PDB file of C-alpha atoms in Angstrom:
ATOM      1  CA  MET A   1     -27.032  -3.481  30.579  1.00  0.00           C
ATOM      2  CA  SER A   2     -23.544  -4.681  29.626  1.00  0.00           C
ATOM      3  CA  ASP A   3     -20.496  -2.478  29.262  1.00  0.00           C
ATOM      4  CA  PRO A   4     -19.944  -1.922  25.481  1.00  0.00           C
ATOM      5  CA  GLN A   5     -16.184  -1.749  26.054  1.00  0.00           C
ATOM      6  CA  ASN A   6     -16.185  -5.356  27.238  1.00  0.00           C
ATOM      7  CA  ALA A   7     -19.035  -6.806  25.149  1.00  0.00           C
ATOM      8  CA  GLN A   8     -18.336 -10.074  23.370  1.00  0.00           C
ATOM      9  CA  HIS A   9     -19.407 -10.380  19.736  1.00  0.00           C
ATOM     10  CA  PRO A  10     -18.406 -13.908  18.678  1.00  0.00           C
ATOM     11  CA  GLY A  11     -18.335 -14.374  14.939  1.00  0.00           C
ATOM     12  CA  ASP A  12     -19.748 -10.943  14.168  1.00  0.00           C
ATOM     13  CA  GLY A  13     -16.476  -9.454  12.979  1.00  0.00           C
ATOM     14  CA  PRO A  14     -14.408  -6.606  14.321  1.00  0.00           C
ATOM     15  CA  VAL A  15     -15.920  -4.211  16.821  1.00  0.00           C
ATOM     16  CA  VAL A  16     -14.498  -0.702  16.956  1.00  0.00           C
ATOM     17  CA  HIS A  17     -15.052   1.615  19.883  1.00  0.00           C
ATOM     18  CA  GLY A  18     -14.097   5.199  19.194  1.00  0.00           C
ATOM     19  CA  SER A  19     -13.239   7.085  16.055  1.00  0.00           C
ATOM     20  CA  VAL A  20     -11.425   5.404  13.205  1.00  0.00           C
ATOM     21  CA  SER A  21     -10.235   7.113  10.051  1.00  0.00           C
ATOM     22  CA  HIS A  22      -8.311   5.994   6.968  1.00  0.00           C
ATOM     23  CA  SER A  23      -8.819   2.329   7.873  1.00  0.00           C
ATOM     24  CA  GLN A  24      -9.997  -0.590   5.822  1.00  0.00           C
ATOM     25  CA  PHE A  25     -11.429  -3.858   7.055  1.00  0.00           C
ATOM     26  CA  ALA A  26     -12.157  -7.086   5.243  1.00  0.00           C
ATOM     27  CA  TRP A  27     -13.875  -9.801   7.202  1.00  0.00           C
ATOM     28  CA  GLY A  28     -14.863 -13.304   6.217  1.00  0.00           C
ATOM     29  CA  ASN A  29     -13.302 -13.133   2.766  1.00  0.00           C
ATOM     30  CA  GLU A  30     -10.997 -15.695   1.216  1.00  0.00           C
ATOM     31  CA  THR A  31      -9.377 -13.008  -0.913  1.00  0.00           C
ATOM     32  CA  VAL A  32      -9.825  -9.289  -1.002  1.00  0.00           C
ATOM     33  CA  THR A  33      -8.411  -6.339  -2.895  1.00  0.00           C
ATOM     34  CA  GLN A  34      -8.690  -2.998  -1.179  1.00  0.00           C
ATOM     35  CA  ASN A  35      -7.705   0.393  -2.463  1.00  0.00           C
ATOM     36  CA  GLN A  36      -7.390   3.781  -0.866  1.00  0.00           C
ATOM     37  CA  ARG A  37      -7.124   7.018  -2.723  1.00  0.00           C
ATOM     38  CA  ASN A  38      -4.107   9.037  -1.699  1.00  0.00           C
ATOM     39  CA  ASP A  39      -4.373  11.705  -4.316  1.00  0.00           C
ATOM     40  CA  GLY A  40      -4.420  14.750  -2.103  1.00  0.00           C
ATOM     41  CA  PRO A  41      -1.839  17.497  -2.373  1.00  0.00           C
ATOM     42  CA  VAL A  42       1.690  16.144  -2.603  1.00  0.00           C
ATOM     43  CA  ALA A  43       4.386  17.567  -0.377  1.00  0.00           C
ATOM     44  CA  PRO A  44       6.718  19.883  -2.297  1.00  0.00           C
ATOM     45  CA  GLY A  45       9.688  18.035  -3.762  1.00  0.00           C
ATOM     46  CA  HIS A  46       7.838  14.694  -3.879  1.00  0.00           C
ATOM     47  CA  GLU A  47       5.815  15.234  -7.059  1.00  0.00           C
ATOM     48  CA  ALA A  48       7.900  12.877  -9.238  1.00  0.00           C
ATOM     49  CA  LEU A  49       7.733  10.151  -6.609  1.00  0.00           C
ATOM     50  CA  ALA A  50       3.959  10.518  -6.305  1.00  0.00           C
ATOM     51  CA  GLU A  51       3.538  10.256 -10.071  1.00  0.00           C
ATOM     52  CA  ARG A  52       5.723   7.136 -10.300  1.00  0.00           C
ATOM     53  CA  VAL A  53       3.943   5.418  -7.424  1.00  0.00           C
ATOM     54  CA  ARG A  54       0.510   6.315  -8.803  1.00  0.00           C
ATOM     55  CA  GLU A  55       1.519   4.983 -12.218  1.00  0.00           C
ATOM     56  CA  LEU A  56       2.758   1.787 -10.561  1.00  0.00           C
ATOM     57  CA  LEU A  57      -0.635   1.413  -8.849  1.00  0.00           C
ATOM     58  CA  ARG A  58      -2.466   2.015 -12.155  1.00  0.00           C
ATOM     59  CA  GLN A  59      -0.422  -0.710 -13.872  1.00  0.00           C
ATOM     60  CA  LEU A  60      -0.482  -3.149 -10.965  1.00  0.00           C
ATOM     61  CA  PRO A  61      -3.716  -5.009 -11.802  1.00  0.00           C
ATOM     62  CA  GLU A  62      -2.408  -5.846 -15.299  1.00  0.00           C
ATOM     63  CA  ALA A  63       1.173  -6.651 -14.243  1.00  0.00           C
ATOM     64  CA  GLY A  64       0.563 -10.381 -13.834  1.00  0.00           C
ATOM     65  CA  LEU A  65       1.770 -10.597 -10.246  1.00  0.00           C
ATOM     66  CA  PRO A  66       0.585 -13.430  -8.035  1.00  0.00           C
ATOM     67  CA  ASP A  67      -2.177 -12.286  -5.650  1.00  0.00           C
ATOM     68  CA  ARG A  68      -0.009 -12.078  -2.543  1.00  0.00           C
ATOM     69  CA  ASP A  69       2.736 -10.086  -4.293  1.00  0.00           C
ATOM     70  CA  ARG A  70       0.167  -7.759  -5.867  1.00  0.00           C
ATOM     71  CA  GLU A  71      -1.412  -7.117  -2.456  1.00  0.00           C
ATOM     72  CA  ASP A  72       1.973  -6.538  -0.770  1.00  0.00           C
ATOM     73  CA  THR A  73       3.011  -4.154  -3.540  1.00  0.00           C
ATOM     74  CA  ALA A  74      -0.267  -2.211  -3.386  1.00  0.00           C
ATOM     75  CA  THR A  75      -0.023  -1.872   0.393  1.00  0.00           C
ATOM     76  CA  ALA A  76       3.589  -0.660   0.217  1.00  0.00           C
ATOM     77  CA  ALA A  77       2.761   1.818  -2.570  1.00  0.00           C
ATOM     78  CA  GLU A  78      -0.187   3.190  -0.600  1.00  0.00           C
ATOM     79  CA  GLU A  79       2.098   3.691   2.415  1.00  0.00           C
ATOM     80  CA  VAL A  80       4.460   5.793   0.297  1.00  0.00           C
ATOM     81  CA  LEU A  81       1.579   7.924  -0.985  1.00  0.00           C
ATOM     82  CA  ALA A  82       0.078   8.277   2.481  1.00  0.00           C
ATOM     83  CA  GLU A  83       3.368   9.650   3.769  1.00  0.00           C
ATOM     84  CA  ILE A  84       3.887  12.218   1.011  1.00  0.00           C
ATOM     85  CA  THR A  85       0.251  13.405   0.915  1.00  0.00           C
ATOM     86  CA  ARG A  86      -0.407  13.778   4.625  1.00  0.00           C
ATOM     87  CA  PRO A  87      -1.067  17.270   5.985  1.00  0.00           C
ATOM     88  CA  GLU A  88       1.836  17.162   8.434  1.00  0.00           C
ATOM     89  CA  PRO A  89       5.401  17.760   7.245  1.00  0.00           C
ATOM     90  CA  VAL A  90       6.899  14.758   5.473  1.00  0.00           C
ATOM     91  CA  GLU A  91       9.228  12.635   7.565  1.00  0.00           C
ATOM     92  CA  GLU A  92      11.987  11.729   5.112  1.00  0.00           C
ATOM     93  CA  GLY A  93      12.990   8.674   7.134  1.00  0.00           C
ATOM     94  CA  ARG A  94       9.471   7.285   6.780  1.00  0.00           C
ATOM     95  CA  VAL A  95       9.523   7.935   3.041  1.00  0.00           C
ATOM     96  CA  ARG A  96      12.834   6.061   2.692  1.00  0.00           C
ATOM     97  CA  ARG A  97      11.541   3.139   4.772  1.00  0.00           C
ATOM     98  CA  SER A  98       8.297   3.026   2.780  1.00  0.00           C
ATOM     99  CA  LEU A  99      10.224   3.035  -0.494  1.00  0.00           C
ATOM    100  CA  THR A 100      12.472   0.262   0.782  1.00  0.00           C
ATOM    101  CA  THR A 101       9.373  -1.756   1.658  1.00  0.00           C
ATOM    102  CA  LEU A 102       7.903  -1.094  -1.800  1.00  0.00           C
ATOM    103  CA  ARG A 103      11.087  -2.154  -3.597  1.00  0.00           C
ATOM    104  CA  GLY A 104      11.262  -5.180  -1.276  1.00  0.00           C
ATOM    105  CA  ALA A 105       7.722  -6.183  -2.237  1.00  0.00           C
ATOM    106  CA  LEU A 106       8.697  -6.047  -5.912  1.00  0.00           C
ATOM    107  CA  ALA A 107      12.071  -7.795  -5.544  1.00  0.00           C
ATOM    108  CA  PRO A 108      10.848 -11.438  -5.420  1.00  0.00           C
ATOM    109  CA  VAL A 109       8.896 -10.856  -8.627  1.00  0.00           C
ATOM    110  CA  ALA A 110      11.760  -9.039 -10.346  1.00  0.00           C
ATOM    111  CA  THR A 111      14.235 -11.791  -9.503  1.00  0.00           C
ATOM    112  CA  GLY A 112      11.868 -14.610 -10.440  1.00  0.00           C
ATOM    113  CA  VAL A 113      11.718 -15.963  -6.897  1.00  0.00           C
ATOM    114  CA  ALA A 114       7.965 -15.321  -6.550  1.00  0.00           C
ATOM    115  CA  ALA A 115       5.971 -18.412  -7.415  1.00  0.00           C
ATOM    116  CA  GLY A 116       3.691 -17.800 -10.371  1.00  0.00           C
ATOM    117  CA  ALA A 117       5.452 -14.666 -11.585  1.00  0.00           C
ATOM    118  CA  THR A 118       5.456 -14.482 -15.355  1.00  0.00           C
ATOM    119  CA  MET A 119       8.307 -13.126 -17.468  1.00  0.00           C
ATOM    120  CA  GLY A 120       6.198 -10.025 -18.158  1.00  0.00           C
ATOM    121  CA  ALA A 121       5.689  -9.517 -14.432  1.00  0.00           C
ATOM    122  CA  GLN A 122       9.426  -9.866 -13.847  1.00  0.00           C
ATOM    123  CA  GLU A 123      10.212  -7.231 -16.474  1.00  0.00           C
ATOM    124  CA  TRP A 124       7.521  -4.925 -15.091  1.00  0.00           C
ATOM    125  CA  ALA A 125       8.806  -5.295 -11.516  1.00  0.00           C
ATOM    126  CA  LEU A 126      12.407  -4.625 -12.625  1.00  0.00           C
ATOM    127  CA  ALA A 127      11.282  -1.465 -14.438  1.00  0.00           C
ATOM    128  CA  ALA A 128       9.238  -0.367 -11.413  1.00  0.00           C
ATOM    129  CA  ILE A 129      12.184  -0.839  -9.055  1.00  0.00           C
ATOM    130  CA  GLY A 130      14.439   1.047 -11.473  1.00  0.00           C
ATOM    131  CA  GLY A 131      11.905   3.896 -11.669  1.00  0.00           C
ATOM    132  CA  LEU A 132      11.818   4.165  -7.876  1.00  0.00           C
ATOM    133  CA  THR A 133      15.584   4.123  -7.421  1.00  0.00           C
ATOM    134  CA  GLY A 134      17.069   7.523  -6.720  1.00  0.00           C
ATOM    135  CA  ILE A 135      13.698   9.147  -6.005  1.00  0.00           C
ATOM    136  CA  GLY A 136      12.495  10.201  -2.600  1.00  0.00           C
TER     137      GLY A 136
END
């Protein structure tokens, strides 16, 4: 019998040994959209940020962003929510870094640098960045 820790599974996809939580996998897809729900209790003092980020995520599918920018923005927004809804005390440095990443994901769209970004997407991204500035 072979050792499962060292077993080879060519072409079968990822193999996970041990417990895994809060993870998402996509395998063999050309494109994929994944969502996680981070709507648990929000750390005190971060309620406004949570609401803005959740609203951003609600509007994201209709914002007209190119696929890659939409995926980057969703990932960055989920990271912000994960940080402010986790059971451990919030690490403010992580929140600031996550917000910087989120604003950075929106910046190419807001400035018109992102290929395929429409004028509506640019306006939406500018408003989203403005709504995130000064929060968190």
